[in-house]
XYZ file of C-alpha atoms in Angstrom:
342
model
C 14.177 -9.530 29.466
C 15.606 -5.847 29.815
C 17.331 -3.774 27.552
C 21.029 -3.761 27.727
C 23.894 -2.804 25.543
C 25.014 -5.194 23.145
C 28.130 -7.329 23.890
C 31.873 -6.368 22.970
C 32.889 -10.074 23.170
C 30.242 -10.955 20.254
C 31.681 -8.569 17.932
C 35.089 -9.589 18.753
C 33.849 -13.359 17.771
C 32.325 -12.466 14.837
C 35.536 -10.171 13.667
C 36.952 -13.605 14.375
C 34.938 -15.810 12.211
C 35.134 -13.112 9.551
C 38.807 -13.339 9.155
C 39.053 -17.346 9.566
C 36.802 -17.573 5.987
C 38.588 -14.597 4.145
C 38.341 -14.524 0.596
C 41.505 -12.283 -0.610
C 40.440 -12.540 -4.719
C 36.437 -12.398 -3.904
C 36.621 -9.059 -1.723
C 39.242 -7.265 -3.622
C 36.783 -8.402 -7.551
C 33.769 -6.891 -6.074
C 36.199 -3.422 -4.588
C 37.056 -3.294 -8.368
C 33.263 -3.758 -9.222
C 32.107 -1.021 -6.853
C 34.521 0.988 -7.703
C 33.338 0.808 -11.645
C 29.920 1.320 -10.441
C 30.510 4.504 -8.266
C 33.071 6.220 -10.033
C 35.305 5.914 -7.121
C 38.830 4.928 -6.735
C 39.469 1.142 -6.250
C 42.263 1.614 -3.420
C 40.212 3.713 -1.403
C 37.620 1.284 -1.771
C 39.330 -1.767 -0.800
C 40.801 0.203 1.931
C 36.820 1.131 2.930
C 35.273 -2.260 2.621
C 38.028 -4.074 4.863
C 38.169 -1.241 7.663
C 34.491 -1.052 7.634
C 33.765 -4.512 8.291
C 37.096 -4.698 10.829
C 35.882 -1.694 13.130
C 31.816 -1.121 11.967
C 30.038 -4.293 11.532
C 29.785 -4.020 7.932
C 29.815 -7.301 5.831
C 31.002 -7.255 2.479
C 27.646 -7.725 0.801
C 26.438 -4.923 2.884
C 29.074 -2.795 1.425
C 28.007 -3.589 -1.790
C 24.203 -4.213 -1.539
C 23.637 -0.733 0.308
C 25.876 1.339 -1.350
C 28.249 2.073 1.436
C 30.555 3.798 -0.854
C 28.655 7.131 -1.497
C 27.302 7.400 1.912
C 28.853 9.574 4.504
C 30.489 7.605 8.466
C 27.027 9.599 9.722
C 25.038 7.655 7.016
C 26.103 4.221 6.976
C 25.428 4.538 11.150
C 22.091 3.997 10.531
C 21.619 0.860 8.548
C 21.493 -2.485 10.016
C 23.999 -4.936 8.604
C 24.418 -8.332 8.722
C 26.922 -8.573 11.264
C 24.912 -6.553 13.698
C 21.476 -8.311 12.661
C 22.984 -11.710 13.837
C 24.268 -10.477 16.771
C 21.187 -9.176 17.626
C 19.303 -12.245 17.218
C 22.268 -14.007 19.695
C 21.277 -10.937 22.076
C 17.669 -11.225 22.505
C 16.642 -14.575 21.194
C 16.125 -17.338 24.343
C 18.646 -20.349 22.603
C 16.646 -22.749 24.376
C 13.620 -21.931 22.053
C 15.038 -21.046 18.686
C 14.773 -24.574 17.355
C 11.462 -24.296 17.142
C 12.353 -22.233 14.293
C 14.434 -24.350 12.661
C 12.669 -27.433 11.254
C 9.855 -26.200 9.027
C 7.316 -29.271 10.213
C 7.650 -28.210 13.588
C 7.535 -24.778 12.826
C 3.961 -25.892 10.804
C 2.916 -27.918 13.996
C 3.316 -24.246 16.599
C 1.713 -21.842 13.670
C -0.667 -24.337 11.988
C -3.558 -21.869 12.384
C -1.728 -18.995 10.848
C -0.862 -21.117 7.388
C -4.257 -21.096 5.569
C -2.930 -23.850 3.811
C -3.521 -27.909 3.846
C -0.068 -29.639 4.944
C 1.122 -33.124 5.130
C 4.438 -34.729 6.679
C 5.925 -37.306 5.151
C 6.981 -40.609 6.821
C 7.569 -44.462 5.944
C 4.206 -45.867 4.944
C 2.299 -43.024 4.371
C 2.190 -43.089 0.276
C -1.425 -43.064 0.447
C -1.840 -40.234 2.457
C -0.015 -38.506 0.019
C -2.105 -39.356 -3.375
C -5.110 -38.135 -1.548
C -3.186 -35.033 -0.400
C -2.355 -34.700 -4.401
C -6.010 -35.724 -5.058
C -7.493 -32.228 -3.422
C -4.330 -30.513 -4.603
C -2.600 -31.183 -7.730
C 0.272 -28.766 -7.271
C 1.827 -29.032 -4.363
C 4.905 -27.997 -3.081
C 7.391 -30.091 -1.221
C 9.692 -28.954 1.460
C 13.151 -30.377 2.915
C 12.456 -29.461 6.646
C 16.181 -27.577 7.370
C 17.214 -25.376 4.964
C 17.526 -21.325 3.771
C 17.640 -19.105 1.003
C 15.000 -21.169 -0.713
C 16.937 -24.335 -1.379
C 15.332 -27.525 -0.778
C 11.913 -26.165 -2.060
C 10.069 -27.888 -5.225
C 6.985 -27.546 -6.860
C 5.229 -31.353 -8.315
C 1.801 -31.654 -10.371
C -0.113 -34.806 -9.466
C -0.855 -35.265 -13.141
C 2.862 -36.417 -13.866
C 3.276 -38.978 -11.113
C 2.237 -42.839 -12.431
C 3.508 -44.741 -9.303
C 2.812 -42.917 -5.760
C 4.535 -45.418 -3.662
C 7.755 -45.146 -5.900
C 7.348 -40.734 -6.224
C 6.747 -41.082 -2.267
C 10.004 -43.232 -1.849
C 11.875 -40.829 -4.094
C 10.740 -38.103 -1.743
C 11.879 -39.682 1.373
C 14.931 -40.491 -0.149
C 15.433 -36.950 -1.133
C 14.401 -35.613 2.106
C 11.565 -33.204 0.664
C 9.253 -34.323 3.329
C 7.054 -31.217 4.148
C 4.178 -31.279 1.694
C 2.391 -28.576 1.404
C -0.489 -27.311 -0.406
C 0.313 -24.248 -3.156
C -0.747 -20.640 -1.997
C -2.388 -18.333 -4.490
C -1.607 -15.061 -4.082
C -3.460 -11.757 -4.704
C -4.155 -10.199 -7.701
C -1.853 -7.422 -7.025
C 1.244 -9.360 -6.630
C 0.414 -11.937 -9.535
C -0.417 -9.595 -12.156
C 3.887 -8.239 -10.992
C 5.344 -11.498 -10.616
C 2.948 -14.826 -11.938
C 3.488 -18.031 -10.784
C 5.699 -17.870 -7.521
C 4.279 -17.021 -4.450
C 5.798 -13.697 -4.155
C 6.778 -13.342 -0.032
C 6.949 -10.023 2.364
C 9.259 -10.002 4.646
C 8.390 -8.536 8.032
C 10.736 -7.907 10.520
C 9.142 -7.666 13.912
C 10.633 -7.522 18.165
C 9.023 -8.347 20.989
C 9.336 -5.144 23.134
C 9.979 -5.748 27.250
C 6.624 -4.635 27.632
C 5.396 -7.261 25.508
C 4.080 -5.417 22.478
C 5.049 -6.255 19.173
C 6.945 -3.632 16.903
C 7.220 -4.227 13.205
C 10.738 -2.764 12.525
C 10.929 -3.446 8.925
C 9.307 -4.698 5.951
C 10.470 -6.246 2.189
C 8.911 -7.213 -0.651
C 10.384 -9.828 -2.437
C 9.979 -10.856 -6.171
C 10.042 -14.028 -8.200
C 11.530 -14.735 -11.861
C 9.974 -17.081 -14.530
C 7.737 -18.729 -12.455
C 9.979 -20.188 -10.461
C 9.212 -21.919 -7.341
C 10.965 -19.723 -4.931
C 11.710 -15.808 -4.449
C 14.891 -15.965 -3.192
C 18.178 -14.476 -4.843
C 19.205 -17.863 -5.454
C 16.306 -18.015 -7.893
C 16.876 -15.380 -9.887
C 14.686 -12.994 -7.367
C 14.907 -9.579 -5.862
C 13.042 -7.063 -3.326
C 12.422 -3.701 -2.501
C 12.577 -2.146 1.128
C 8.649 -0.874 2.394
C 7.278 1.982 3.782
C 6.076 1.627 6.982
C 2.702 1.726 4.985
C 3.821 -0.732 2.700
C 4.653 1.594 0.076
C 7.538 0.452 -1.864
C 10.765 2.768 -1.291
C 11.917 2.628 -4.812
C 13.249 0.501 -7.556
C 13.993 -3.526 -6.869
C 17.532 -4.980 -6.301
C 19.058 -8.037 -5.391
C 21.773 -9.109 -3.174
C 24.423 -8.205 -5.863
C 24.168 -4.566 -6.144
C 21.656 -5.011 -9.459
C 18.742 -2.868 -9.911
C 15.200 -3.647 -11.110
C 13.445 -0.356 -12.387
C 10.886 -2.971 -13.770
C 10.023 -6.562 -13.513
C 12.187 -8.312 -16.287
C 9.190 -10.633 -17.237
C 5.995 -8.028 -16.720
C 7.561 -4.923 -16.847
C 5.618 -3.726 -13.565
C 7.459 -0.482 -12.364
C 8.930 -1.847 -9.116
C 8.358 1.945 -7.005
C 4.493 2.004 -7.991
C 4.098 -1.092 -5.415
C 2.216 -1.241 -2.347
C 1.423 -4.105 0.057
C -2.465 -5.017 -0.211
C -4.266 -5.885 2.350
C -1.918 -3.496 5.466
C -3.781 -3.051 7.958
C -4.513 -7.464 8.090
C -1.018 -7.788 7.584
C -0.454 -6.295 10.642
C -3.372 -7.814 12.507
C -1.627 -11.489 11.723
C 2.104 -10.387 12.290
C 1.180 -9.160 15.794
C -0.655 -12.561 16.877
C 2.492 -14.426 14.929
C 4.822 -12.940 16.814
C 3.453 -13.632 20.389
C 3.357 -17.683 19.692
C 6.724 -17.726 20.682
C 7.454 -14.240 22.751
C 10.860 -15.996 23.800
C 12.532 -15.297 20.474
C 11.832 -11.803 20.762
C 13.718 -10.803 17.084
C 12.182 -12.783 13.642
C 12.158 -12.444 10.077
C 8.607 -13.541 9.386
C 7.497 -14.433 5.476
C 3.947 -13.716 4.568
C 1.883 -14.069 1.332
C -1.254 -12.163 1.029
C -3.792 -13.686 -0.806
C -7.202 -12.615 -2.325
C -8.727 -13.692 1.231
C -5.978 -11.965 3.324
C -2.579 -12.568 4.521
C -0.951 -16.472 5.119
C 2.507 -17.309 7.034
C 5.145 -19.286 5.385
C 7.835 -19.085 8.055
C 9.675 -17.398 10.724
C 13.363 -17.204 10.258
C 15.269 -16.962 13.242
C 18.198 -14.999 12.527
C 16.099 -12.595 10.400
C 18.833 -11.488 8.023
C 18.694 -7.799 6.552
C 16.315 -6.446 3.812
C 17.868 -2.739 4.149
C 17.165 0.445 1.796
C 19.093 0.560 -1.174
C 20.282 4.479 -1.785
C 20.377 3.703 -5.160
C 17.197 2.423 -5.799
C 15.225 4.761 -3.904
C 17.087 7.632 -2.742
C 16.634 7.518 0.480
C 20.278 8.234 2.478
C 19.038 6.212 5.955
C 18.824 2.742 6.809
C 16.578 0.819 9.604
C 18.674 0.959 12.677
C 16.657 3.942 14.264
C 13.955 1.855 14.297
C 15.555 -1.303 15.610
C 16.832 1.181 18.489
C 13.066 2.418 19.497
C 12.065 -0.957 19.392
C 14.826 -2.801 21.555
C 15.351 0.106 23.725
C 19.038 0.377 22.951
């Protein structure tokens, strides 16, 4: 597929869509609440947040989560929001194959070899396929197959299920049909955050020539042990170095900052990725399954034997720089440009 500019008429659908689910009393509490937080006059900063997301792309939560309030027009150019990441996958991503994406069990099915983990689907009559799957591992995670942000996602222990064709019923009644076997994670990242499978987020694009460019990378962070990363949880991330160096402090998706892990008290800008350079080995092979969907979000976990995929997330969202939390006055988008040739 070549390069081309990116399309006036999806913006202007987007703007749209934007405007259709306007929330008057959320947008002008979190203008008050950035205003607070940077010193800065709330008018003006109303004012900012609605023209920026009328005439630049800018989401609200972008605003907010990447400081767009202290940075300068030349600034805020080069971060990739949320707006523009969607519209980006719509650009480059072949519809007829982004399904496949989708529905975790067929996503498991395409990238089996890539998950380093024992996986089981659930379906009517298949209870004692599931004991023995419990049997060889007694935490296990179960999965509803659609679903984001972490939601649907639930860690069992064998040892506190007395009837498996009544817990199997339960889970087909609930949907969580995906079983899958828990990953263990490095050293590195369980000594910061125990007991979740703490995910990186790597950004990659398919480039016309058919090489693979990884165009950003996150680290994301569990609370308390809880099954998933995700802000919905509790969690947070930092933005990586091309290195996998972390950028700076930790910060979730409502402005807050993490100079330390709450439960370890890990310093959040002393992290770096283990294991790079496999890292990149598997993201490159990943991300030529499927060369069609040129723009994913992929999840990884490395563990003590090297890096495991989770999942690919079509629409791949934005894990952007924080100014705040690392200093750093640039987002992504140069990158994204190099890569997509636009």
């Amino acid at each position: 597929m070549a390069s081309r500019g990116l399309s006036p008429l999806h913006r202007v659908s987007v703007l749209f869509e934007r405007a259709r689910g306007f929330d008057y009393a959320s947008v002008t509490e979190r203008a008050r609440s950035t205003a607070r937080v940077h010193g800065k006059s709330y008018p003006l900063v109303l004012t900012d947040m609605l023209w920026s997301a009328a005439r630049h792309r800018v989401g609200f939560n972008d605003y907010i989560e990447f400081d767009f309030a202290i940075l300068t027009r030349a600034e805020r150019a080069t971060w990739v929001t949320s707006p523009l990441a969607l519209e980006l996958s719509n650009r480059y991503d072949d519809p007829a194959q982004v399904h496949r994406f989708h529905d975790k069990i067929d996503f498991n099915r395409d990238f089996d070899r890539f998950l380093g983990r024992e996986w089981l689907a659930l379906e009517a009559g298949n209870a004692a396929e599931l004991e023995a799957f419990a049997q060889r591992h007694p935490v296990f995670i179960a999965k509803v197959p659609v679903s984001k942000s972490g939601a649907g996602v639930r860690r069992y222990d064998a040892a506190d299920v007395a009837d498996w064709p009544a817990f199997h019923a339960d889970l087909l009644a609930k949907g969580e049909v995906l079983i899958e076997e828990r990953i263990l994670q490095h050293a590195d990242l369980e000594a910061i955050a125990p007991g979740t499978a703490n995910t990186t987020r790597v950004t990659t694009f398919v480039r016309d020539d058919g090489t693979v460019a990884i165009i950003n990378m996150a680290q994301k962070f569990g609370r308390g042990q809880q099954v998933s990363d995700q802000a919905s949880f509790g969690g947070f991330y930092t933005a990586l170095h091309e290195d996998g160096r972390a950028m700076g402090m930790g910060y979730n998706t409502s402005g807050a900052l993490f100079e330390t892990h709450p439960e370890t008290g890990y310093r959040i800008a002393d992290y770096r990725l283990p294991m790079m350079d496999a890292v990149r080995a598997l993201i490159t092979e990943v991300a030529l399954v499927i060369p069609e969907v040129r723009y994913v979000g992929w999840d990884i976990v490395v563990t003590p034997t090297g890096p495991v995929l989770v999942e690919g997330n079509w629409g791949a969202g934005v894990f952007e720089n924080k100014p705040t939390a690392s200093g750093i006055r640039h987002g992504h988008l140069p990158r994204y440009r190099a890569a997509m040739g636009w």
